[in-house]
Structure formats: structure tokens, C-alpha cells
């Protein structure tokens, strides 16, 4: 295997490369501001309609919309070109991942950590990790695919297929798993969240993309995404500040809670990756398809999970806190897996066409 330049610098911009650091700083800022200005955060929390907090809704849209512009549904015509990789992706994402995340959440929050977390808090943390587990990655997988020199067309196809499935499957899966764990879910709020944070951004992204392609082709799409990407990162960081501002008192009283929430998330992330990666190796899927098909299930659409957690359980809820912890752990985990995949690409055959 020949030496290749470090792909991280080429695949990640400054903000993406140091996303974990920015999230950690945003957490610190939120904790500090929440304790210094509790009245201001209470006022922001009160700005809601139909269980949707308006400031956070704007921030979530700022995160999600640029990603949706990048989804090319024309790629769905190529859905059969790499069938093996797509089968692994869909089975892991929709038939395994949500249920293993729920099982790990029940194991740790209801049993292993039972003496460390109050039962009511444990249920809300459980709800948050379930929301993460039911939302496979939509946008960051393009970064992880690029870092492993994955097949760009295949990555686009899998993201497009996952977005279509998410529109129909996310709400039923979440409602089922929350019901199994005895957490009451208001269906109207859940469906509103899916419509607000998946359907509408998807439609807006599609219309924007069509308009840009008509004017300047894919180059215009790429230029637009570059312009709006800073708003996506800004939306994420300000959302984290708000969430931890509302959680400040709880976290200062129980700082261990962040580490406890991270434990099942870390086990889930590494477990799902090695399950999909191992299946791809056993099926002799080429590396440029195997790597992104393992990455998409490992990474989460945390923007959606954060938004739905806030809508269902509130800004100051343990569910919202758990989804933000998912943001904190995701980037270092994914970068470690990118490094592992690049070191083990010789395990896989070279791309010889359909896989």
C-alpha cells in the first residue's frame, strides 16, 4: 500500500476539523451564561408555538437546510449500481441501529447506572439516545466518505435513499421504541417535528438545488453550499449554547452525567461501525463503497435528533442534553474510525464495478 497525503486536511475545513473543540467551548459558554443570566434563558424558552421553540427552530433550519441542498435525488436512478453496499447500509441503519441503541440505553440508564441517575432523568436520557439511534447521518457522511476516498456517487445515493426512508420511518420507529421503554410520546408533536425538520428543509433544499442547477450547474450548487456552510456551524454552536444554558444548574450539580451519557453512545458508535464494516468485508465489497456504507450508520443526523428532542421534551430536558452529548462525542469517534478504515483498506478488494 503506497503512502498517501493525509486526507483530513483536504476533507475538513477549519470548523469541521475542530468541531469537537468548538462544541466543548459552546458547552462551557452555555453553562456560564445560563448561570449568569437565567432570566434571559427563561425568556427564550418561553418563545414557542405548538411545543416548537422558535429561536431553536431557526437555528436548526440553519443547520439542516445547507445539507438538504446537497442532496441530489437524481442519484436515486443509480440505486442499483452498488447493491451490496446499499443493502448493508439499509439493514444496519433501519433494522439494527435504532434497536441496539435503545437496548444499550435501557441497559445502562435503567440498570448499570441506576444508582447514579434518578429514574426520571434516566428515562429522558434514554429518550435522547433513542432519537440519535433512529437518525442516520445525512450530511457529515460526505465528509467521512471523502476522508476515506469513498465512491462519491454511492455516498450520494445512500444519503438520498436514507432521506427518503427517514421521511416515512423515523416517526414510527421513534414512537415504537419510546413506547416500548414506557415513555409517552405525543404523536402530533413528533409528526410536526418530522415535517418541520425533515420534510420542509428537504423540499426547500430540493427547490433551491433545482434553481441553482438551472442557473449554473453543480458548480453553482457547490458555491452556494460554501457560502451557507458557516451558518450551519453557527446554528449548531448557538443551539449547544442554549441547550447547556438551560441545563447549567443540573450539570453543575451532577457533572458526571455527561460522561455517563457518553458511555452507551460510544459503545453504539464503535459497535455499529464494526458490524457494518465486517459485513462489507465478508461480502467482499470494495473499500470505496465499504467505508462510506459503514460510516453512515455510525454517524448520526444529530441536528434532527436535537430538534425533535426539544420539540418533544423541551429545551431543558435530559433528552435534549443527551442528543447534544452525541454531538460532542461524534467527531473524535468518526475521525478515529476514518483513520482505522484508511489503515485497513487492504482488507478489501479494489472497485471493479457493481458492489
GROMACS .gro file of C-alpha atoms in nm:
model
  355
    1UNK     CA    1   0.000   0.000   0.000
    2UNK     CA    2   0.153   0.331  -0.105
    3UNK     CA    3   0.173   0.635   0.118
    4UNK     CA    4  -0.091   0.895   0.054
    5UNK     CA    5  -0.129   1.251   0.180
    6UNK     CA    6  -0.320   1.295   0.500
    7UNK     CA    7  -0.681   1.330   0.379
    8UNK     CA    8  -0.808   1.508   0.688
    9UNK     CA    9  -0.671   1.845   0.593
   10UNK     CA   10  -0.820   1.815   0.247
   11UNK     CA   11  -1.160   1.686   0.357
   12UNK     CA   12  -1.236   1.905   0.656
   13UNK     CA   13  -1.243   2.279   0.686
   14UNK     CA   14  -1.118   2.453   0.999
   15UNK     CA   15  -1.455   2.443   1.174
   16UNK     CA   16  -1.526   2.080   1.086
   17UNK     CA   17  -1.176   1.966   1.181
   18UNK     CA   18  -1.205   2.123   1.526
   19UNK     CA   19  -1.579   2.072   1.569
   20UNK     CA   20  -1.539   1.885   1.898
   21UNK     CA   21  -1.338   2.177   2.038
   22UNK     CA   22  -1.597   2.433   1.925
   23UNK     CA   23  -1.875   2.222   2.076
   24UNK     CA   24  -1.682   2.193   2.403
   25UNK     CA   25  -1.632   2.572   2.410
   26UNK     CA   26  -2.001   2.624   2.333
   27UNK     CA   27  -2.088   2.393   2.621
   28UNK     CA   28  -1.870   2.600   2.854
   29UNK     CA   29  -2.023   2.923   2.727
   30UNK     CA   30  -2.374   2.786   2.774
   31UNK     CA   31  -2.306   2.674   3.129
   32UNK     CA   32  -2.154   3.010   3.218
   33UNK     CA   33  -2.422   3.224   3.052
   34UNK     CA   34  -2.704   3.008   3.186
   35UNK     CA   35  -2.588   3.066   3.540
   36UNK     CA   36  -2.513   3.436   3.490
   37UNK     CA   37  -2.833   3.523   3.301
   38UNK     CA   38  -3.104   3.272   3.396
   39UNK     CA   39  -3.387   3.519   3.324
   40UNK     CA   40  -3.274   3.566   2.964
   41UNK     CA   41  -3.272   3.192   2.904
   42UNK     CA   42  -3.616   3.160   3.062
   43UNK     CA   43  -3.746   3.423   2.821
   44UNK     CA   44  -3.602   3.235   2.523
   45UNK     CA   45  -3.757   2.912   2.647
   46UNK     CA   46  -4.100   3.074   2.654
   47UNK     CA   47  -4.087   3.167   2.284
   48UNK     CA   48  -4.263   2.862   2.146
   49UNK     CA   49  -4.566   2.764   1.939
   50UNK     CA   50  -4.715   2.412   1.945
   51UNK     CA   51  -4.421   2.282   2.151
   52UNK     CA   52  -4.173   2.422   1.896
   53UNK     CA   53  -3.923   2.670   2.039
   54UNK     CA   54  -3.893   2.945   1.777
   55UNK     CA   55  -3.529   3.053   1.832
   56UNK     CA   56  -3.413   2.693   1.824
   57UNK     CA   57  -3.628   2.617   1.518
   58UNK     CA   58  -3.449   2.894   1.328
   59UNK     CA   59  -3.111   2.759   1.439
   60UNK     CA   60  -3.200   2.402   1.343
   61UNK     CA   61  -3.307   2.520   0.998
   62UNK     CA   62  -2.973   2.698   0.966
   63UNK     CA   63  -2.806   2.363   1.034
   64UNK     CA   64  -3.023   2.138   0.821
   65UNK     CA   65  -3.102   2.347   0.513
   66UNK     CA   66  -2.746   2.361   0.368
   67UNK     CA   67  -2.725   1.982   0.399
   68UNK     CA   68  -3.052   1.930   0.214
   69UNK     CA   69  -2.935   2.149  -0.075
   70UNK     CA   70  -2.655   1.895  -0.125
   71UNK     CA   71  -2.893   1.600  -0.170
   72UNK     CA   72  -2.936   1.512  -0.537
   73UNK     CA   73  -3.244   1.297  -0.578
   74UNK     CA   74  -3.143   1.235  -0.938
   75UNK     CA   75  -2.891   0.996  -0.782
   76UNK     CA   76  -3.179   0.764  -0.694
   77UNK     CA   77  -3.172   0.648  -1.057
   78UNK     CA   78  -2.839   0.484  -0.975
   79UNK     CA   79  -2.976   0.299  -0.673
   80UNK     CA   80  -2.900  -0.042  -0.825
   81UNK     CA   81  -2.540   0.032  -0.928
   82UNK     CA   82  -2.384  -0.067  -0.592
   83UNK     CA   83  -2.646  -0.303  -0.445
   84UNK     CA   84  -2.432  -0.481  -0.185
   85UNK     CA   85  -2.319  -0.163  -0.010
   86UNK     CA   86  -2.670  -0.024  -0.012
   87UNK     CA   87  -2.809  -0.345   0.140
   88UNK     CA   88  -2.557  -0.327   0.426
   89UNK     CA   89  -2.637   0.040   0.482
   90UNK     CA   90  -3.014  -0.006   0.491
   91UNK     CA   91  -3.012  -0.318   0.708
   92UNK     CA   92  -2.777  -0.164   0.964
   93UNK     CA   93  -2.943   0.180   0.966
   94UNK     CA   94  -3.306   0.076   0.987
   95UNK     CA   95  -3.325  -0.284   1.110
   96UNK     CA   96  -3.040  -0.288   1.365
   97UNK     CA   97  -2.910   0.051   1.477
   98UNK     CA   98  -3.226   0.202   1.635
   99UNK     CA   99  -3.289  -0.115   1.835
  100UNK     CA  100  -2.933  -0.167   1.958
  101UNK     CA  101  -2.924   0.197   2.071
  102UNK     CA  102  -3.248   0.153   2.262
  103UNK     CA  103  -3.121  -0.170   2.416
  104UNK     CA  104  -2.794  -0.009   2.526
  105UNK     CA  105  -2.985   0.286   2.666
  106UNK     CA  106  -3.210   0.060   2.872
  107UNK     CA  107  -2.913  -0.145   2.990
  108UNK     CA  108  -2.708   0.150   3.110
  109UNK     CA  109  -2.966   0.407   3.222
  110UNK     CA  110  -3.212   0.165   3.381
  111UNK     CA  111  -2.965  -0.087   3.522
  112UNK     CA  112  -2.589  -0.022   3.516
  113UNK     CA  113  -2.624   0.346   3.612
  114UNK     CA  114  -2.941   0.300   3.821
  115UNK     CA  115  -2.768   0.410   4.140
  116UNK     CA  116  -2.611   0.716   3.980
  117UNK     CA  117  -2.903   0.870   3.791
  118UNK     CA  118  -3.253   0.946   3.926
  119UNK     CA  119  -3.514   0.728   3.748
  120UNK     CA  120  -3.699   1.022   3.588
  121UNK     CA  121  -3.374   1.163   3.450
  122UNK     CA  122  -3.272   0.820   3.324
  123UNK     CA  123  -3.589   0.799   3.114
  124UNK     CA  124  -3.525   1.133   2.949
  125UNK     CA  125  -3.162   1.044   2.871
  126UNK     CA  126  -3.290   0.717   2.727
  127UNK     CA  127  -3.529   0.909   2.503
  128UNK     CA  128  -3.243   1.125   2.376
  129UNK     CA  129  -3.020   0.834   2.278
  130UNK     CA  130  -3.315   0.663   2.108
  131UNK     CA  131  -3.366   0.974   1.895
  132UNK     CA  132  -2.999   0.966   1.799
  133UNK     CA  133  -3.011   0.597   1.714
  134UNK     CA  134  -3.308   0.641   1.481
  135UNK     CA  135  -3.146   0.921   1.278
  136UNK     CA  136  -2.863   0.802   1.047
  137UNK     CA  137  -2.629   1.066   0.912
  138UNK     CA  138  -2.741   1.291   0.627
  139UNK     CA  139  -2.457   1.534   0.565
  140UNK     CA  140  -2.138   1.467   0.760
  141UNK     CA  141  -2.115   1.127   0.590
  142UNK     CA  142  -1.998   1.317   0.280
  143UNK     CA  143  -1.702   1.436   0.487
  144UNK     CA  144  -1.624   1.089   0.623
  145UNK     CA  145  -1.660   0.939   0.276
  146UNK     CA  146  -1.421   1.197   0.136
  147UNK     CA  147  -1.166   1.126   0.408
  148UNK     CA  148  -1.166   0.758   0.312
  149UNK     CA  149  -1.174   0.839  -0.061
  150UNK     CA  150  -1.510   0.671  -0.087
  151UNK     CA  151  -1.720   0.643  -0.401
  152UNK     CA  152  -1.886   0.985  -0.421
  153UNK     CA  153  -2.178   0.863  -0.633
  154UNK     CA  154  -2.250   0.575  -0.397
  155UNK     CA  155  -2.238   0.810  -0.097
  156UNK     CA  156  -2.484   1.042  -0.267
  157UNK     CA  157  -2.715   0.750  -0.348
  158UNK     CA  158  -2.713   0.618   0.010
  159UNK     CA  159  -2.781   0.962   0.156
  160UNK     CA  160  -3.068   1.020  -0.087
  161UNK     CA  161  -3.223   0.679  -0.014
  162UNK     CA  162  -3.185   0.732   0.361
  163UNK     CA  163  -3.351   1.072   0.342
  164UNK     CA  164  -3.650   0.925   0.160
  165UNK     CA  165  -3.679   0.642   0.414
  166UNK     CA  166  -3.637   0.883   0.705
  167UNK     CA  167  -3.942   1.081   0.598
  168UNK     CA  168  -4.159   0.772   0.645
  169UNK     CA  169  -3.973   0.560   0.902
  170UNK     CA  170  -3.828   0.798   1.161
  171UNK     CA  171  -4.151   0.886   1.341
  172UNK     CA  172  -4.291   0.527   1.361
  173UNK     CA  173  -3.959   0.382   1.481
  174UNK     CA  174  -3.911   0.652   1.745
  175UNK     CA  175  -4.270   0.622   1.865
  176UNK     CA  176  -4.241   0.242   1.884
  177UNK     CA  177  -3.913   0.245   2.076
  178UNK     CA  178  -4.022   0.518   2.314
  179UNK     CA  179  -4.344   0.328   2.372
  180UNK     CA  180  -4.154   0.006   2.442
  181UNK     CA  181  -3.948   0.189   2.704
  182UNK     CA  182  -4.266   0.332   2.863
  183UNK     CA  183  -4.206   0.693   2.756
  184UNK     CA  184  -4.524   0.865   2.644
  185UNK     CA  185  -4.485   1.032   2.305
  186UNK     CA  186  -4.735   1.284   2.168
  187UNK     CA  187  -4.773   1.172   1.806
  188UNK     CA  188  -4.884   1.514   1.687
  189UNK     CA  189  -4.565   1.675   1.817
  190UNK     CA  190  -4.346   1.401   1.671
  191UNK     CA  191  -4.506   1.427   1.328
  192UNK     CA  192  -4.484   1.806   1.343
  193UNK     CA  193  -4.112   1.776   1.418
  194UNK     CA  194  -4.053   1.542   1.124
  195UNK     CA  195  -4.244   1.773   0.894
  196UNK     CA  196  -4.069   2.084   1.022
  197UNK     CA  197  -3.715   1.947   1.035
  198UNK     CA  198  -3.712   1.685   0.756
  199UNK     CA  199  -3.989   1.737   0.501
  200UNK     CA  200  -3.982   2.116   0.476
  201UNK     CA  201  -3.600   2.153   0.469
  202UNK     CA  202  -3.587   1.869   0.216
  203UNK     CA  203  -3.840   2.047  -0.005
  204UNK     CA  204  -3.666   2.383   0.035
  205UNK     CA  205  -3.329   2.222  -0.040
  206UNK     CA  206  -3.468   2.048  -0.349
  207UNK     CA  207  -3.620   2.369  -0.488
  208UNK     CA  208  -3.304   2.565  -0.415
  209UNK     CA  209  -3.090   2.299  -0.581
  210UNK     CA  210  -3.309   2.289  -0.891
  211UNK     CA  211  -3.288   2.666  -0.922
  212UNK     CA  212  -2.909   2.668  -0.880
  213UNK     CA  213  -2.855   2.383  -1.127
  214UNK     CA  214  -3.070   2.562  -1.384
  215UNK     CA  215  -2.858   2.876  -1.348
  216UNK     CA  216  -2.507   2.737  -1.315
  217UNK     CA  217  -2.500   2.359  -1.282
  218UNK     CA  218  -2.326   2.171  -0.999
  219UNK     CA  219  -2.066   2.448  -0.969
  220UNK     CA  220  -2.341   2.686  -0.860
  221UNK     CA  221  -2.463   2.432  -0.603
  222UNK     CA  222  -2.113   2.391  -0.461
  223UNK     CA  223  -2.061   2.767  -0.444
  224UNK     CA  224  -2.393   2.815  -0.265
  225UNK     CA  225  -2.315   2.540  -0.014
  226UNK     CA  226  -1.979   2.701   0.060
  227UNK     CA  227  -2.149   3.034   0.129
  228UNK     CA  228  -2.414   2.897   0.363
  229UNK     CA  229  -2.200   2.635   0.543
  230UNK     CA  230  -2.083   2.887   0.811
  231UNK     CA  231  -2.449   2.939   0.906
  232UNK     CA  232  -2.484   2.566   0.962
  233UNK     CA  233  -2.190   2.557   1.204
  234UNK     CA  234  -2.312   2.877   1.370
  235UNK     CA  235  -2.658   2.728   1.417
  236UNK     CA  236  -2.513   2.416   1.576
  237UNK     CA  237  -2.291   2.605   1.820
  238UNK     CA  238  -2.558   2.853   1.927
  239UNK     CA  239  -2.802   2.565   1.978
  240UNK     CA  240  -2.547   2.396   2.203
  241UNK     CA  241  -2.505   2.721   2.399
  242UNK     CA  242  -2.881   2.742   2.451
  243UNK     CA  243  -2.920   2.377   2.549
  244UNK     CA  244  -2.641   2.386   2.805
  245UNK     CA  245  -2.758   2.724   2.929
  246UNK     CA  246  -3.086   2.562   3.023
  247UNK     CA  247  -2.909   2.257   3.165
  248UNK     CA  248  -2.649   2.457   3.358
  249UNK     CA  249  -2.785   2.407   3.708
  250UNK     CA  250  -2.837   2.033   3.659
  251UNK     CA  251  -2.489   1.980   3.513
  252UNK     CA  252  -2.312   2.178   3.784
  253UNK     CA  253  -2.489   1.966   4.042
  254UNK     CA  254  -2.410   1.639   3.855
  255UNK     CA  255  -2.114   1.685   3.616
  256UNK     CA  256  -2.074   1.307   3.593
  257UNK     CA  257  -2.390   1.288   3.385
  258UNK     CA  258  -2.210   1.391   3.063
  259UNK     CA  259  -1.966   1.101   3.094
  260UNK     CA  260  -2.246   0.858   3.179
  261UNK     CA  261  -2.450   0.956   2.872
  262UNK     CA  262  -2.139   0.920   2.654
  263UNK     CA  263  -2.080   0.556   2.752
  264UNK     CA  264  -2.369   0.389   2.558
  265UNK     CA  265  -2.317   0.634   2.271
  266UNK     CA  266  -1.951   0.532   2.237
  267UNK     CA  267  -2.031   0.161   2.253
  268UNK     CA  268  -2.305   0.204   1.995
  269UNK     CA  269  -2.085   0.403   1.756
  270UNK     CA  270  -1.794   0.162   1.752
  271UNK     CA  271  -2.021  -0.143   1.757
  272UNK     CA  272  -2.230  -0.031   1.460
  273UNK     CA  273  -1.921   0.063   1.259
  274UNK     CA  274  -1.751  -0.273   1.308
  275UNK     CA  275  -2.076  -0.459   1.237
  276UNK     CA  276  -2.124  -0.284   0.902
  277UNK     CA  277  -1.751  -0.284   0.819
  278UNK     CA  278  -1.726  -0.655   0.900
  279UNK     CA  279  -2.032  -0.735   0.688
  280UNK     CA  280  -1.883  -0.539   0.398
  281UNK     CA  281  -1.554  -0.726   0.431
  282UNK     CA  282  -1.728  -1.064   0.447
  283UNK     CA  283  -1.930  -0.976   0.136
  284UNK     CA  284  -1.613  -0.859  -0.041
  285UNK     CA  285  -1.747  -0.510  -0.106
  286UNK     CA  286  -1.478  -0.278  -0.248
  287UNK     CA  287  -1.324  -0.039   0.005
  288UNK     CA  288  -1.452   0.278  -0.165
  289UNK     CA  289  -1.806   0.152  -0.101
  290UNK     CA  290  -1.743  -0.038   0.224
  291UNK     CA  291  -1.604   0.264   0.409
  292UNK     CA  292  -1.895   0.505   0.347
  293UNK     CA  293  -2.155   0.229   0.397
  294UNK     CA  294  -2.010   0.169   0.746
  295UNK     CA  295  -1.974   0.540   0.821
  296UNK     CA  296  -2.334   0.644   0.754
  297UNK     CA  297  -2.478   0.422   1.026
  298UNK     CA  298  -2.207   0.516   1.274
  299UNK     CA  299  -2.259   0.888   1.231
  300UNK     CA  300  -2.589   1.046   1.339
  301UNK     CA  301  -2.820   1.311   1.199
  302UNK     CA  302  -2.781   1.488   1.532
  303UNK     CA  303  -2.945   1.807   1.406
  304UNK     CA  304  -3.273   1.620   1.365
  305UNK     CA  305  -3.231   1.439   1.697
  306UNK     CA  306  -3.168   1.768   1.879
  307UNK     CA  307  -3.468   1.934   1.715
  308UNK     CA  308  -3.710   1.651   1.791
  309UNK     CA  309  -3.583   1.617   2.149
  310UNK     CA  310  -3.652   1.985   2.207
  311UNK     CA  311  -3.996   1.964   2.049
  312UNK     CA  312  -4.100   1.652   2.240
  313UNK     CA  313  -3.940   1.709   2.578
  314UNK     CA  314  -3.833   2.074   2.598
  315UNK     CA  315  -3.514   2.279   2.584
  316UNK     CA  316  -3.413   2.195   2.939
  317UNK     CA  317  -3.483   1.824   2.913
  318UNK     CA  318  -3.244   1.536   2.964
  319UNK     CA  319  -3.337   1.415   2.615
  320UNK     CA  320  -3.208   1.736   2.460
  321UNK     CA  321  -2.893   1.711   2.672
  322UNK     CA  322  -2.830   1.352   2.558
  323UNK     CA  323  -2.855   1.449   2.190
  324UNK     CA  324  -2.600   1.727   2.240
  325UNK     CA  325  -2.361   1.487   2.413
  326UNK     CA  326  -2.394   1.288   2.090
  327UNK     CA  327  -2.261   1.591   1.903
  328UNK     CA  328  -1.968   1.617   2.144
  329UNK     CA  329  -1.853   1.255   2.103
  330UNK     CA  330  -1.926   1.208   1.735
  331UNK     CA  331  -1.642   1.394   1.566
  332UNK     CA  332  -1.348   1.238   1.756
  333UNK     CA  333  -1.510   0.895   1.723
  334UNK     CA  334  -1.559   0.934   1.349
  335UNK     CA  335  -1.207   1.063   1.292
  336UNK     CA  336  -1.067   0.762   1.478
  337UNK     CA  337  -1.275   0.532   1.256
  338UNK     CA  338  -1.163   0.715   0.941
  339UNK     CA  339  -0.802   0.652   1.047
  340UNK     CA  340  -0.877   0.286   1.115
  341UNK     CA  341  -1.052   0.242   0.780
  342UNK     CA  342  -0.767   0.402   0.589
  343UNK     CA  343  -0.517   0.172   0.760
  344UNK     CA  344  -0.720  -0.140   0.679
  345UNK     CA  345  -0.829  -0.069   0.323
  346UNK     CA  346  -0.604  -0.355   0.205
  347UNK     CA  347  -0.861  -0.592   0.364
  348UNK     CA  348  -1.099  -0.512   0.078
  349UNK     CA  349  -1.091  -0.572  -0.297
  350UNK     CA  350  -1.043  -0.284  -0.535
  351UNK     CA  351  -1.353  -0.139  -0.702
  352UNK     CA  352  -1.439  -0.349  -1.004
  353UNK     CA  353  -1.779  -0.207  -1.080
  354UNK     CA  354  -2.103  -0.310  -0.911
  355UNK     CA  355  -2.085  -0.396  -0.542
   0.00000   0.00000   0.00000
